[in-house]
Amino acid sequence: MRTIFLAILFVLSFSSVPATAAEGLPARFVYLRDVAPDIVQDIRYAGWHNFLGRPVKGYDAPECILTLEAANALKAVQEELNASGFGLKVYDGYRPKRAVADFAAWSKAISDQIAKNEFYPAEDKKDFFDKGYVALKSGHSRGSTVDLTIIPWPPRPGESYTPGQELKPCTAPYDVRFNDGALDMGTGFDCMDPKSAPLSNDVPLVARHNRLLLRTLMEKHGFAPYEAEWWHFTLKKEPFPDTYFDFPVAAPAK
């Protein structure tokens, strides 16, 4: 009888593992598209249009992965925006530790500045650590931090990026800098400049309004802003506040 009881417990323990774990993600992690398929994804670190100017280590697919709690909260933000003719576009979610290490290694290679003209036109790369643009740890690796913006709804097409094309400063006016179809937020995504601070007054009034809208809705649904980047938010009640993961960002298993 004891043997049968232990066998039942063994089967039940496996049947209770969340489906995402069986698909290759840790328990409580999900693909955002499975929770909120309408949220547009532009996962910059899986491609060439980012401040490194190349794909980042650990990003094997252009997918946004988040904890289930963060994904559900974003879904609520999306639904509220949709009611007013807007929606969300995400640039990054979960970020492996190996990607953070890649950022750090790149920052120390001072001569590698292929993307400077767009992403840090007025900043000196040697100061990145001191100014907090790059760090040795990232909240993204805990799975409940997201980089995102607001877009018109239904989505409108933006510019397509081709490696090697002319780069325009992320601090340039809205009609001059790279246009990815988002509302005017005062700077482009990942713009390493003081103008990227959410409460900066050194951006147009319409951009300040759009930033406030994003911040207000994200806070309403449980996210905390980061005071150096208008696009960066972390779920206040994140399920893994002290755990930094390193599994790769990969496509869902077929």
Coordinates of N, CA and C in Angstrom, one line a residue:
M1 N 0.8 -1.2 0.0 CA 0.0 0.0 0.0 C 0.9 1.3 0.0
R2 N 2.0 1.2 0.8 CA 2.9 2.4 0.9 C 3.5 2.6 -0.5
T3 N 3.8 1.6 -1.2 CA 4.4 1.7 -2.5 C 3.4 2.4 -3.5
I4 N 2.2 2.0 -3.5 CA 1.1 2.6 -4.3 C 0.9 4.1 -4.0
F5 N 0.9 4.4 -2.7 CA 0.7 5.8 -2.3 C 1.9 6.7 -2.8
L6 N 3.1 6.2 -2.7 CA 4.3 7.0 -3.2 C 4.2 7.1 -4.7
A7 N 3.7 6.1 -5.4 CA 3.6 6.2 -6.8 C 2.6 7.3 -7.2
I8 N 1.5 7.3 -6.5 CA 0.5 8.3 -6.8 C 1.1 9.7 -6.5
L9 N 1.8 9.9 -5.4 CA 2.4 11.2 -5.1 C 3.4 11.6 -6.2
F10 N 4.1 10.6 -6.7 CA 5.1 10.9 -7.8 C 4.4 11.4 -9.1
V11 N 3.3 10.8 -9.4 CA 2.5 11.2 -10.6 C 1.9 12.5 -10.4
L12 N 1.3 12.8 -9.3 CA 0.7 14.1 -9.0 C 1.7 15.2 -9.0
S13 N 2.9 14.9 -8.5 CA 3.9 16.0 -8.5 C 4.3 16.5 -9.9
F14 N 4.3 15.6 -10.8 CA 4.6 15.9 -12.2 C 3.4 16.6 -12.9
S15 N 2.2 16.1 -12.6 CA 1.0 16.7 -13.2 C 0.8 18.1 -12.8
S16 N 1.3 18.5 -11.6 CA 1.1 19.8 -11.1 C 2.1 20.8 -11.6
V17 N 3.1 20.4 -12.4 CA 4.1 21.3 -12.9 C 3.4 22.2 -14.0
P18 N 3.5 23.5 -13.9 CA 2.9 24.4 -14.9 C 3.3 24.0 -16.3
A19 N 2.4 24.2 -17.3 CA 2.7 23.8 -18.7 C 3.9 24.5 -19.2
T20 N 4.2 25.8 -18.8 CA 5.3 26.5 -19.3 C 6.6 25.8 -18.9
A21 N 6.7 25.2 -17.8 CA 7.9 24.5 -17.4 C 8.1 23.3 -18.3
A22 N 7.1 22.6 -18.7 CA 7.2 21.5 -19.6 C 7.6 21.9 -21.0
E23 N 7.4 23.2 -21.3 CA 7.7 23.7 -22.7 C 9.1 24.3 -22.7
G24 N 9.8 24.2 -21.6 CA 11.2 24.7 -21.5 C 11.4 26.0 -20.7
L25 N 10.4 26.6 -20.2 CA 10.5 27.8 -19.4 C 10.4 27.4 -17.9
P26 N 11.1 28.1 -17.0 CA 10.9 27.8 -15.6 C 9.5 28.0 -15.2
A27 N 9.1 27.4 -14.1 CA 7.7 27.6 -13.6 C 7.4 29.0 -13.3
R28 N 6.2 29.4 -13.7 CA 5.7 30.8 -13.5 C 6.2 31.8 -14.6
F29 N 6.9 31.3 -15.6 CA 7.3 32.1 -16.7 C 6.4 31.8 -17.9
V30 N 6.1 32.8 -18.7 CA 5.3 32.5 -19.9 C 5.8 33.4 -21.1
Y31 N 5.3 33.0 -22.2 CA 5.5 33.8 -23.4 C 4.4 34.9 -23.4
L32 N 4.8 36.1 -23.5 CA 3.8 37.2 -23.5 C 2.7 37.0 -24.5
R33 N 3.1 36.5 -25.7 CA 2.1 36.3 -26.8 C 1.0 35.3 -26.4
D34 N 1.3 34.4 -25.5 CA 0.3 33.4 -25.0 C -0.7 34.0 -24.1
V35 N -0.4 35.1 -23.4 CA -1.2 35.8 -22.5 C -1.9 37.0 -23.1
A36 N -1.2 37.8 -23.8 CA -1.7 39.0 -24.5 C -1.2 39.1 -25.9
P37 N -1.8 38.3 -26.8 CA -1.2 38.2 -28.2 C -1.3 39.5 -29.0
D38 N -2.2 40.4 -28.5 CA -2.3 41.7 -29.3 C -1.2 42.7 -29.0
I39 N -0.5 42.5 -27.9 CA 0.6 43.4 -27.6 C 1.7 43.2 -28.7
V40 N 2.1 44.3 -29.3 CA 3.1 44.3 -30.3 C 4.5 44.1 -29.7
Q41 N 5.3 43.2 -30.3 CA 6.6 43.0 -29.8 C 7.7 43.4 -30.8
D42 N 8.7 44.2 -30.3 CA 9.8 44.6 -31.1 C 11.0 44.4 -30.3
I43 N 11.4 43.1 -30.2 CA 12.5 42.7 -29.2 C 13.9 43.1 -29.8
R44 N 14.3 44.3 -29.4 CA 15.5 44.9 -30.0 C 16.8 44.1 -29.9
Y45 N 17.0 43.4 -28.7 CA 18.2 42.8 -28.5 C 18.4 41.5 -29.2
A46 N 17.3 41.0 -29.8 CA 17.4 39.8 -30.7 C 17.9 40.2 -32.1
G47 N 17.9 41.4 -32.4 CA 18.3 41.9 -33.7 C 19.5 42.9 -33.7
W48 N 19.5 43.7 -34.7 CA 20.6 44.6 -35.0 C 20.4 46.1 -34.6
H49 N 19.1 46.4 -34.3 CA 18.8 47.8 -34.0 C 18.8 48.0 -32.5
N50 N 20.0 48.1 -31.9 CA 20.1 48.4 -30.5 C 21.4 49.1 -30.2
F51 N 21.7 49.4 -29.0 CA 22.9 50.2 -28.7 C 24.2 49.5 -28.9
L52 N 24.2 48.2 -29.0 CA 25.4 47.4 -29.3 C 25.6 47.3 -30.8
G53 N 24.5 47.4 -31.6 CA 24.6 47.3 -33.0 C 24.7 45.9 -33.5
R54 N 24.2 45.0 -32.7 CA 24.3 43.5 -33.1 C 23.4 42.8 -32.1
P55 N 23.0 41.5 -32.5 CA 22.3 40.7 -31.6 C 23.0 40.4 -30.3
V56 N 22.3 40.4 -29.2 CA 22.9 40.2 -27.8 C 22.9 38.7 -27.4
K57 N 24.0 38.3 -26.7 CA 24.1 37.0 -26.3 C 22.9 36.6 -25.4
G58 N 22.3 35.4 -25.7 CA 21.2 34.9 -24.9 C 19.8 35.2 -25.5
Y59 N 19.8 36.0 -26.6 CA 18.6 36.3 -27.3 C 18.6 35.4 -28.6
D60 N 18.0 34.2 -28.5 CA 18.0 33.3 -29.6 C 16.7 33.5 -30.5
A61 N 15.8 34.3 -30.0 CA 14.5 34.5 -30.7 C 13.9 35.8 -30.3
P62 N 13.2 36.5 -31.2 CA 12.6 37.8 -30.8 C 11.3 37.6 -30.0
E63 N 11.4 37.1 -28.8 CA 10.2 36.8 -28.0 C 10.3 37.5 -26.7
C64 N 9.2 38.0 -26.2 CA 9.1 38.6 -24.9 C 8.6 37.5 -23.9
I65 N 9.5 37.2 -22.9 CA 9.1 36.2 -21.9 C 9.0 37.0 -20.6
L66 N 8.0 36.7 -19.8 CA 7.8 37.4 -18.5 C 7.3 36.4 -17.5
T67 N 7.3 36.8 -16.2 CA 6.5 36.0 -15.2 C 5.0 36.1 -15.6
L68 N 4.3 35.1 -15.1 CA 2.8 35.2 -15.4 C 2.2 36.4 -14.8
E69 N 2.6 36.8 -13.6 CA 2.1 37.9 -12.9 C 2.3 39.2 -13.7
A70 N 3.5 39.4 -14.2 CA 3.8 40.6 -15.0 C 3.0 40.6 -16.4
A71 N 2.9 39.4 -17.0 CA 2.2 39.3 -18.2 C 0.7 39.6 -18.1
N72 N 0.1 39.1 -17.0 CA -1.3 39.4 -16.7 C -1.5 40.9 -16.5
A73 N -0.5 41.6 -15.8 CA -0.7 43.0 -15.5 C -0.6 43.8 -16.8
L74 N 0.3 43.4 -17.7 CA 0.5 44.1 -19.0 C -0.8 43.9 -19.8
K75 N -1.4 42.7 -19.7 CA -2.6 42.5 -20.5 C -3.7 43.5 -20.0
A76 N -3.8 43.8 -18.7 CA -4.7 44.8 -18.2 C -4.4 46.2 -18.7
V77 N -3.2 46.5 -18.8 CA -2.8 47.8 -19.3 C -3.2 47.9 -20.8
Q78 N -2.9 46.9 -21.5 CA -3.3 46.8 -23.0 C -4.8 47.0 -23.2
E79 N -5.6 46.3 -22.4 CA -7.0 46.4 -22.5 C -7.5 47.8 -22.2
E80 N -6.9 48.5 -21.2 CA -7.4 49.8 -20.9 C -7.0 50.8 -22.0
L81 N -5.8 50.6 -22.5 CA -5.4 51.5 -23.6 C -6.2 51.3 -24.9
N82 N -6.5 50.0 -25.2 CA -7.3 49.7 -26.4 C -8.7 50.4 -26.4
A83 N -9.2 50.6 -25.2 CA -10.5 51.3 -25.1 C -10.4 52.8 -25.5
S84 N -9.2 53.3 -25.5 CA -9.0 54.7 -25.9 C -8.3 54.8 -27.2
G85 N -8.2 53.8 -28.0 CA -7.6 53.8 -29.3 C -6.0 53.7 -29.3
F86 N -5.5 53.1 -28.2 CA -4.0 52.9 -28.1 C -3.7 51.5 -27.7
G87 N -2.4 51.2 -27.7 CA -2.0 49.9 -27.3 C -0.5 49.9 -26.9
L88 N 0.0 48.8 -26.6 CA 1.4 48.6 -26.1 C 2.3 48.0 -27.2
K89 N 3.6 48.4 -27.1 CA 4.6 47.8 -27.9 C 5.8 47.5 -26.9
V90 N 6.2 46.2 -26.8 CA 7.3 45.9 -25.8 C 8.6 45.8 -26.6
Y91 N 9.7 46.3 -26.0 CA 11.0 46.2 -26.5 C 11.8 45.1 -25.9
D92 N 11.5 44.8 -24.6 CA 12.3 43.8 -23.9 C 11.5 43.4 -22.6
G93 N 11.7 42.1 -22.3 CA 11.1 41.6 -21.0 C 12.2 40.9 -20.2
Y94 N 12.0 39.6 -20.0 CA 13.1 38.9 -19.3 C 14.4 39.0 -20.1
R95 N 15.5 39.2 -19.4 CA 16.8 39.3 -20.0 C 17.8 38.3 -19.3
P96 N 18.4 37.4 -19.9 CA 19.3 36.4 -19.3 C 20.5 37.1 -18.7
K97 N 21.1 36.6 -17.7 CA 22.3 37.1 -17.1 C 23.4 37.2 -18.1
R98 N 23.5 36.2 -19.0 CA 24.5 36.3 -20.0 C 24.4 37.5 -20.9
A99 N 23.2 38.0 -21.1 CA 23.0 39.2 -21.9 C 23.5 40.4 -21.2
V100 N 23.2 40.4 -19.9 CA 23.7 41.5 -19.0 C 25.3 41.6 -19.0
A101 N 25.9 40.4 -19.0 CA 27.3 40.3 -19.0 C 27.8 40.7 -20.4
D102 N 27.1 40.5 -21.4 CA 27.5 40.9 -22.8 C 27.4 42.5 -22.8
F103 N 26.4 43.1 -22.2 CA 26.4 44.5 -22.2 C 27.6 45.1 -21.5
A104 N 28.0 44.4 -20.3 CA 29.1 44.9 -19.6 C 30.4 44.8 -20.4
A105 N 30.6 43.6 -21.0 CA 31.8 43.4 -21.8 C 31.9 44.4 -23.0
W106 N 30.8 44.7 -23.6 CA 30.7 45.7 -24.7 C 31.1 47.1 -24.2
S107 N 30.6 47.4 -23.0 CA 30.9 48.7 -22.4 C 32.4 49.0 -22.2
K108 N 33.1 47.9 -21.9 CA 34.5 48.0 -21.6 C 35.3 48.1 -22.9
A109 N 34.7 47.7 -24.0 CA 35.4 47.7 -25.3 C 35.1 49.1 -25.9
I110 N 35.9 50.1 -25.5 CA 35.6 51.5 -25.8 C 35.5 51.8 -27.3
S111 N 36.3 51.1 -28.1 CA 36.4 51.4 -29.5 C 35.2 50.9 -30.3
D112 N 34.4 50.1 -29.7 CA 33.2 49.5 -30.4 C 32.1 50.5 -30.2
Q113 N 31.9 51.4 -31.1 CA 30.9 52.4 -31.0 C 30.0 52.5 -32.3
I114 N 29.7 51.4 -32.9 CA 29.0 51.4 -34.1 C 27.6 52.0 -34.1
A115 N 27.0 52.0 -32.9 CA 25.6 52.5 -32.8 C 25.6 53.9 -32.1
K116 N 26.7 54.5 -31.8 CA 26.8 55.7 -31.0 C 25.9 56.8 -31.6
N117 N 25.9 57.0 -32.9 CA 25.1 58.2 -33.5 C 23.7 58.2 -33.2
E118 N 23.1 57.0 -32.9 CA 21.7 57.0 -32.5 C 21.5 56.9 -31.0
F119 N 22.1 56.0 -30.4 CA 21.8 55.6 -29.0 C 22.5 56.4 -27.9
Y120 N 23.6 57.0 -28.2 CA 24.3 57.8 -27.2 C 25.1 58.9 -27.9
P121 N 24.4 59.7 -28.6 CA 25.1 60.7 -29.5 C 25.9 61.8 -28.7
A122 N 25.4 62.1 -27.4 CA 26.1 63.1 -26.6 C 26.8 62.6 -25.4
E123 N 26.9 61.2 -25.3 CA 27.5 60.6 -24.1 C 28.8 59.9 -24.5
D124 N 29.7 59.9 -23.5 CA 31.0 59.2 -23.7 C 30.8 57.8 -23.1
K125 N 31.1 56.8 -24.0 CA 31.0 55.4 -23.6 C 31.7 55.0 -22.3
K126 N 32.9 55.6 -22.1 CA 33.7 55.3 -20.9 C 33.0 55.6 -19.6
D127 N 31.9 56.4 -19.7 CA 31.2 56.9 -18.5 C 30.0 56.0 -18.2
F128 N 29.7 55.0 -19.0 CA 28.4 54.3 -18.9 C 28.2 53.7 -17.5
F129 N 29.2 53.1 -16.9 CA 29.0 52.5 -15.6 C 28.8 53.5 -14.6
D130 N 29.5 54.6 -14.6 CA 29.4 55.7 -13.6 C 28.0 56.3 -13.7
K131 N 27.5 56.5 -14.9 CA 26.2 57.1 -15.1 C 25.0 56.2 -15.0
G132 N 25.3 54.9 -14.8 CA 24.2 53.9 -14.6 C 23.5 53.5 -15.9
Y133 N 24.1 53.8 -17.1 CA 23.5 53.3 -18.3 C 23.7 51.8 -18.5
V134 N 24.7 51.3 -17.9 CA 25.0 49.8 -17.9 C 25.4 49.4 -16.5
A135 N 24.9 48.2 -16.1 CA 25.2 47.7 -14.8 C 25.5 46.2 -14.8
L136 N 26.1 45.7 -13.8 CA 26.5 44.3 -13.7 C 25.3 43.4 -13.4
K137 N 24.2 44.0 -12.9 CA 23.0 43.2 -12.6 C 21.8 44.0 -13.2
S138 N 20.8 43.3 -13.6 CA 19.6 43.9 -14.2 C 18.3 43.3 -13.6
G139 N 17.4 44.1 -13.2 CA 16.1 43.6 -12.8 C 15.4 42.8 -13.9
H140 N 15.7 43.0 -15.1 CA 15.1 42.2 -16.2 C 15.4 40.7 -16.0
S141 N 16.5 40.4 -15.4 CA 16.8 39.0 -15.2 C 16.0 38.3 -14.2
R142 N 15.2 39.1 -13.5 CA 14.2 38.5 -12.5 C 12.9 38.2 -13.2
G143 N 12.7 38.6 -14.4 CA 11.5 38.2 -15.2 C 10.3 39.1 -15.1
S144 N 10.3 40.1 -14.2 CA 9.1 41.0 -14.1 C 9.3 42.4 -14.4
T145 N 10.4 42.7 -15.2 CA 10.7 44.0 -15.7 C 10.5 44.1 -17.2
V146 N 9.9 45.2 -17.6 CA 9.6 45.3 -19.1 C 10.0 46.7 -19.6
D147 N 10.4 46.7 -20.8 CA 10.7 48.0 -21.5 C 9.6 48.1 -22.6
L148 N 8.9 49.2 -22.6 CA 7.7 49.3 -23.6 C 7.4 50.8 -23.9
T149 N 6.4 50.9 -24.8 CA 5.9 52.3 -25.2 C 4.5 52.1 -25.6
I150 N 3.9 53.3 -25.9 CA 2.5 53.3 -26.4 C 2.4 53.5 -27.9
I151 N 1.5 52.8 -28.5 CA 1.3 53.0 -30.0 C -0.1 53.3 -30.3
P152 N -0.4 53.9 -31.4 CA -1.8 54.0 -31.8 C -2.4 52.6 -32.1
W153 N -3.7 52.6 -32.0 CA -4.4 51.3 -32.2 C -5.6 51.4 -33.2
P154 N -5.6 50.6 -34.2 CA -4.7 49.5 -34.5 C -3.3 50.0 -34.9
P155 N -2.3 49.2 -34.7 CA -0.9 49.6 -34.9 C -0.7 50.1 -36.3
R156 N 0.2 51.1 -36.4 CA 0.6 51.6 -37.7 C 2.0 51.2 -38.0
P157 N 2.3 51.0 -39.3 CA 3.7 50.5 -39.6 C 4.7 51.6 -39.3
G158 N 5.8 51.2 -38.8 CA 6.9 52.2 -38.6 C 8.0 51.9 -39.6
E159 N 9.1 52.6 -39.4 CA 10.3 52.4 -40.3 C 10.8 51.0 -40.1
S160 N 11.4 50.4 -41.1 CA 12.1 49.1 -41.0 C 13.6 49.5 -40.9
Y161 N 14.3 48.7 -40.1 CA 15.7 48.9 -39.9 C 16.6 48.0 -40.7
T162 N 17.6 48.5 -41.4 CA 18.6 47.7 -42.1 C 19.9 48.0 -41.6
P163 N 20.6 46.9 -41.1 CA 22.0 47.1 -40.6 C 22.9 47.9 -41.5
G164 N 23.6 48.9 -41.0 CA 24.4 49.7 -41.8 C 23.8 51.0 -42.3
Q165 N 22.5 51.2 -42.1 CA 21.9 52.4 -42.5 C 22.3 53.6 -41.7
E166 N 22.0 54.8 -42.2 CA 22.4 56.0 -41.5 C 21.6 56.1 -40.2
L167 N 22.3 56.3 -39.1 CA 21.7 56.4 -37.8 C 21.4 57.9 -37.4
K168 N 20.2 58.1 -36.9 CA 19.8 59.5 -36.5 C 19.7 59.5 -35.0
P169 N 20.2 60.6 -34.4 CA 20.2 60.7 -32.9 C 18.8 60.4 -32.3
C170 N 18.9 59.7 -31.2 CA 17.6 59.3 -30.5 C 17.0 60.5 -29.8
T171 N 17.8 61.6 -29.7 CA 17.3 62.9 -29.1 C 16.8 63.9 -30.1
A172 N 16.8 63.5 -31.3 CA 16.4 64.4 -32.4 C 14.8 64.5 -32.3
P173 N 14.3 65.6 -32.9 CA 12.8 65.7 -33.0 C 12.1 64.5 -33.5
Y174 N 10.9 64.3 -33.1 CA 10.1 63.1 -33.4 C 10.1 62.8 -34.9
D175 N 10.0 63.9 -35.8 CA 9.9 63.6 -37.2 C 11.2 63.5 -37.9
V176 N 12.3 63.5 -37.1 CA 13.7 63.3 -37.6 C 14.3 61.9 -37.2
R177 N 14.1 61.6 -35.9 CA 14.7 60.3 -35.4 C 14.0 59.1 -35.9
F178 N 14.6 57.9 -35.7 CA 14.0 56.7 -36.2 C 12.5 56.6 -35.7
N179 N 11.6 56.3 -36.6 CA 10.2 56.2 -36.2 C 9.7 54.8 -36.3
D180 N 9.5 54.2 -35.1 CA 9.1 52.8 -35.0 C 7.6 52.6 -34.9
G181 N 6.8 53.7 -35.1 CA 5.4 53.7 -35.0 C 4.8 54.0 -33.7
A182 N 5.6 54.3 -32.7 CA 5.2 54.6 -31.4 C 4.8 56.1 -31.3
L183 N 4.1 56.5 -30.2 CA 3.8 57.9 -29.9 C 5.1 58.6 -29.6
D184 N 5.1 59.9 -29.6 CA 6.3 60.7 -29.3 C 6.5 60.6 -27.8
M185 N 7.6 60.1 -27.4 CA 8.0 60.0 -26.0 C 9.2 60.9 -25.7
G186 N 9.6 61.7 -26.6 CA 10.6 62.7 -26.4 C 12.0 62.2 -26.8
T187 N 12.2 60.9 -26.7 CA 13.5 60.3 -27.2 C 13.1 58.9 -27.8
G188 N 14.0 58.3 -28.5 CA 13.8 56.9 -28.9 C 14.0 56.0 -27.7
F189 N 13.7 54.7 -27.9 CA 14.0 53.7 -26.9 C 15.5 53.5 -26.7
D190 N 15.9 53.2 -25.5 CA 17.3 53.0 -25.1 C 18.2 54.1 -25.4
C191 N 17.6 55.3 -25.4 CA 18.4 56.5 -25.6 C 19.2 56.9 -24.3
M192 N 20.5 56.8 -24.4 CA 21.3 57.1 -23.2 C 21.6 58.6 -23.2
D193 N 20.7 59.2 -22.5 CA 20.7 60.7 -22.4 C 19.9 61.2 -21.3
P194 N 20.2 62.3 -20.6 CA 19.3 62.8 -19.6 C 17.9 63.0 -20.0
K195 N 17.7 63.3 -21.3 CA 16.3 63.5 -21.7 C 15.4 62.3 -21.6
S196 N 16.0 61.1 -21.4 CA 15.2 59.9 -21.2 C 14.6 59.8 -19.8
A197 N 15.0 60.6 -18.9 CA 14.4 60.6 -17.5 C 12.9 60.8 -17.7
P198 N 12.1 60.0 -17.1 CA 10.6 60.2 -17.3 C 10.0 61.5 -17.0
L199 N 10.6 62.2 -16.0 CA 10.1 63.5 -15.6 C 10.9 64.7 -16.2
S200 N 11.7 64.4 -17.2 CA 12.5 65.5 -17.8 C 11.6 66.5 -18.4
N201 N 11.9 67.8 -18.2 CA 11.2 68.9 -18.9 C 11.8 69.3 -20.2
D202 N 12.9 68.6 -20.5 CA 13.7 69.0 -21.7 C 13.2 68.2 -23.0
V203 N 11.9 67.9 -23.0 CA 11.2 67.3 -24.1 C 9.9 68.0 -24.4
P204 N 9.4 67.8 -25.6 CA 8.1 68.6 -25.9 C 7.0 68.2 -25.0
L205 N 6.0 69.1 -24.9 CA 4.9 68.9 -24.0 C 4.1 67.7 -24.4
V206 N 3.9 67.4 -25.7 CA 3.2 66.2 -26.1 C 3.9 64.9 -25.6
A207 N 5.2 64.9 -25.6 CA 6.0 63.8 -25.1 C 5.8 63.6 -23.6
R208 N 5.8 64.7 -22.9 CA 5.6 64.6 -21.4 C 4.2 64.1 -21.1
H209 N 3.2 64.5 -21.9 CA 1.9 63.9 -21.7 C 1.9 62.4 -22.0
N210 N 2.5 62.0 -23.0 CA 2.5 60.6 -23.4 C 3.3 59.7 -22.3
R211 N 4.3 60.3 -21.8 CA 5.1 59.6 -20.8 C 4.2 59.5 -19.5
L212 N 3.5 60.5 -19.2 CA 2.7 60.5 -18.0 C 1.5 59.5 -18.2
L213 N 1.0 59.4 -19.4 CA -0.1 58.4 -19.6 C 0.5 57.0 -19.4
L214 N 1.6 56.7 -19.9 CA 2.2 55.4 -19.8 C 2.5 55.1 -18.3
R215 N 3.1 56.1 -17.6 CA 3.5 55.9 -16.2 C 2.2 55.7 -15.4
T216 N 1.2 56.5 -15.6 CA 0.0 56.4 -14.8 C -0.7 55.0 -14.9
L217 N -0.8 54.5 -16.2 CA -1.4 53.2 -16.4 C -0.6 52.1 -15.8
M218 N 0.7 52.2 -16.0 CA 1.6 51.1 -15.5 C 1.6 51.1 -14.0
E219 N 1.6 52.2 -13.3 CA 1.5 52.2 -11.9 C 0.1 51.7 -11.4
K220 N -0.9 52.1 -12.1 CA -2.3 51.6 -11.8 C -2.3 50.1 -11.7
H221 N -1.6 49.5 -12.6 CA -1.7 48.0 -12.7 C -0.5 47.3 -12.1
G222 N 0.1 48.0 -11.1 CA 1.1 47.4 -10.2 C 2.6 47.5 -10.6
F223 N 2.9 48.3 -11.5 CA 4.3 48.5 -11.9 C 4.9 49.7 -11.3
A224 N 6.2 49.7 -11.0 CA 7.0 50.8 -10.5 C 7.9 51.3 -11.6
P225 N 7.9 52.7 -11.8 CA 8.8 53.2 -12.8 C 10.2 53.3 -12.4
Y226 N 11.1 53.5 -13.4 CA 12.5 53.7 -13.2 C 12.8 55.1 -13.5
E227 N 13.4 55.9 -12.6 CA 13.5 57.3 -12.8 C 14.6 57.8 -13.8
A228 N 15.2 56.9 -14.5 CA 16.2 57.3 -15.5 C 15.8 56.9 -16.9
E229 N 14.7 56.1 -17.0 CA 14.3 55.6 -18.4 C 12.8 55.6 -18.4
W230 N 12.2 56.4 -19.3 CA 10.7 56.4 -19.4 C 10.1 55.1 -19.8
W231 N 10.8 54.2 -20.4 CA 10.3 53.0 -21.0 C 10.4 51.8 -20.0
H232 N 11.0 51.9 -18.8 CA 11.4 50.8 -18.0 C 10.5 50.8 -16.7
F233 N 9.8 49.6 -16.5 CA 8.9 49.4 -15.4 C 9.1 48.0 -14.8
T234 N 9.0 47.9 -13.5 CA 9.1 46.6 -12.8 C 7.9 46.3 -11.9
L235 N 7.3 45.1 -12.0 CA 6.2 44.8 -11.2 C 6.5 44.9 -9.7
K236 N 5.7 45.6 -9.0 CA 6.0 45.8 -7.5 C 6.0 44.5 -6.8
K237 N 5.1 43.7 -7.0 CA 5.0 42.4 -6.3 C 5.6 41.3 -7.2
E238 N 6.8 41.5 -7.6 CA 7.4 40.5 -8.5 C 7.7 39.2 -7.7
P239 N 7.4 38.0 -8.4 CA 7.5 36.8 -7.7 C 8.9 36.3 -7.4
F240 N 9.9 36.9 -8.1 CA 11.3 36.4 -7.9 C 12.2 37.7 -7.6
P241 N 12.0 38.3 -6.5 CA 12.7 39.6 -6.2 C 14.2 39.4 -6.0
D242 N 14.6 38.2 -5.7 CA 16.0 38.0 -5.4 C 16.7 37.0 -6.3
T243 N 16.0 36.6 -7.3 CA 16.5 35.5 -8.2 C 16.8 36.1 -9.6
Y244 N 18.0 35.8 -10.1 CA 18.4 36.3 -11.4 C 18.6 35.1 -12.3
F245 N 17.9 35.0 -13.3 CA 17.8 33.8 -14.2 C 18.8 33.9 -15.4
D246 N 19.1 32.8 -16.0 CA 20.0 32.8 -17.1 C 19.6 31.9 -18.3
F247 N 18.4 31.4 -18.3 CA 18.0 30.6 -19.4 C 17.8 31.5 -20.6
P248 N 18.1 31.0 -21.9 CA 18.0 31.9 -23.0 C 16.6 32.3 -23.4
V249 N 16.5 33.4 -24.1 CA 15.3 33.8 -24.8 C 15.1 33.0 -26.1
A250 N 14.3 32.0 -26.1 CA 14.2 31.1 -27.2 C 12.8 31.0 -27.7
A251 N 12.6 30.6 -28.9 CA 11.2 30.4 -29.4 C 10.5 29.3 -28.7
P252 N 9.2 29.4 -28.6 CA 8.4 28.3 -28.0 C 8.6 26.9 -28.7
A253 N 8.6 25.9 -27.9 CA 8.7 24.5 -28.5 C 7.5 24.3 -29.4
K254 N 7.7 23.6 -30.5 CA 6.6 23.3 -31.4 C 6.0 21.9 -31.1

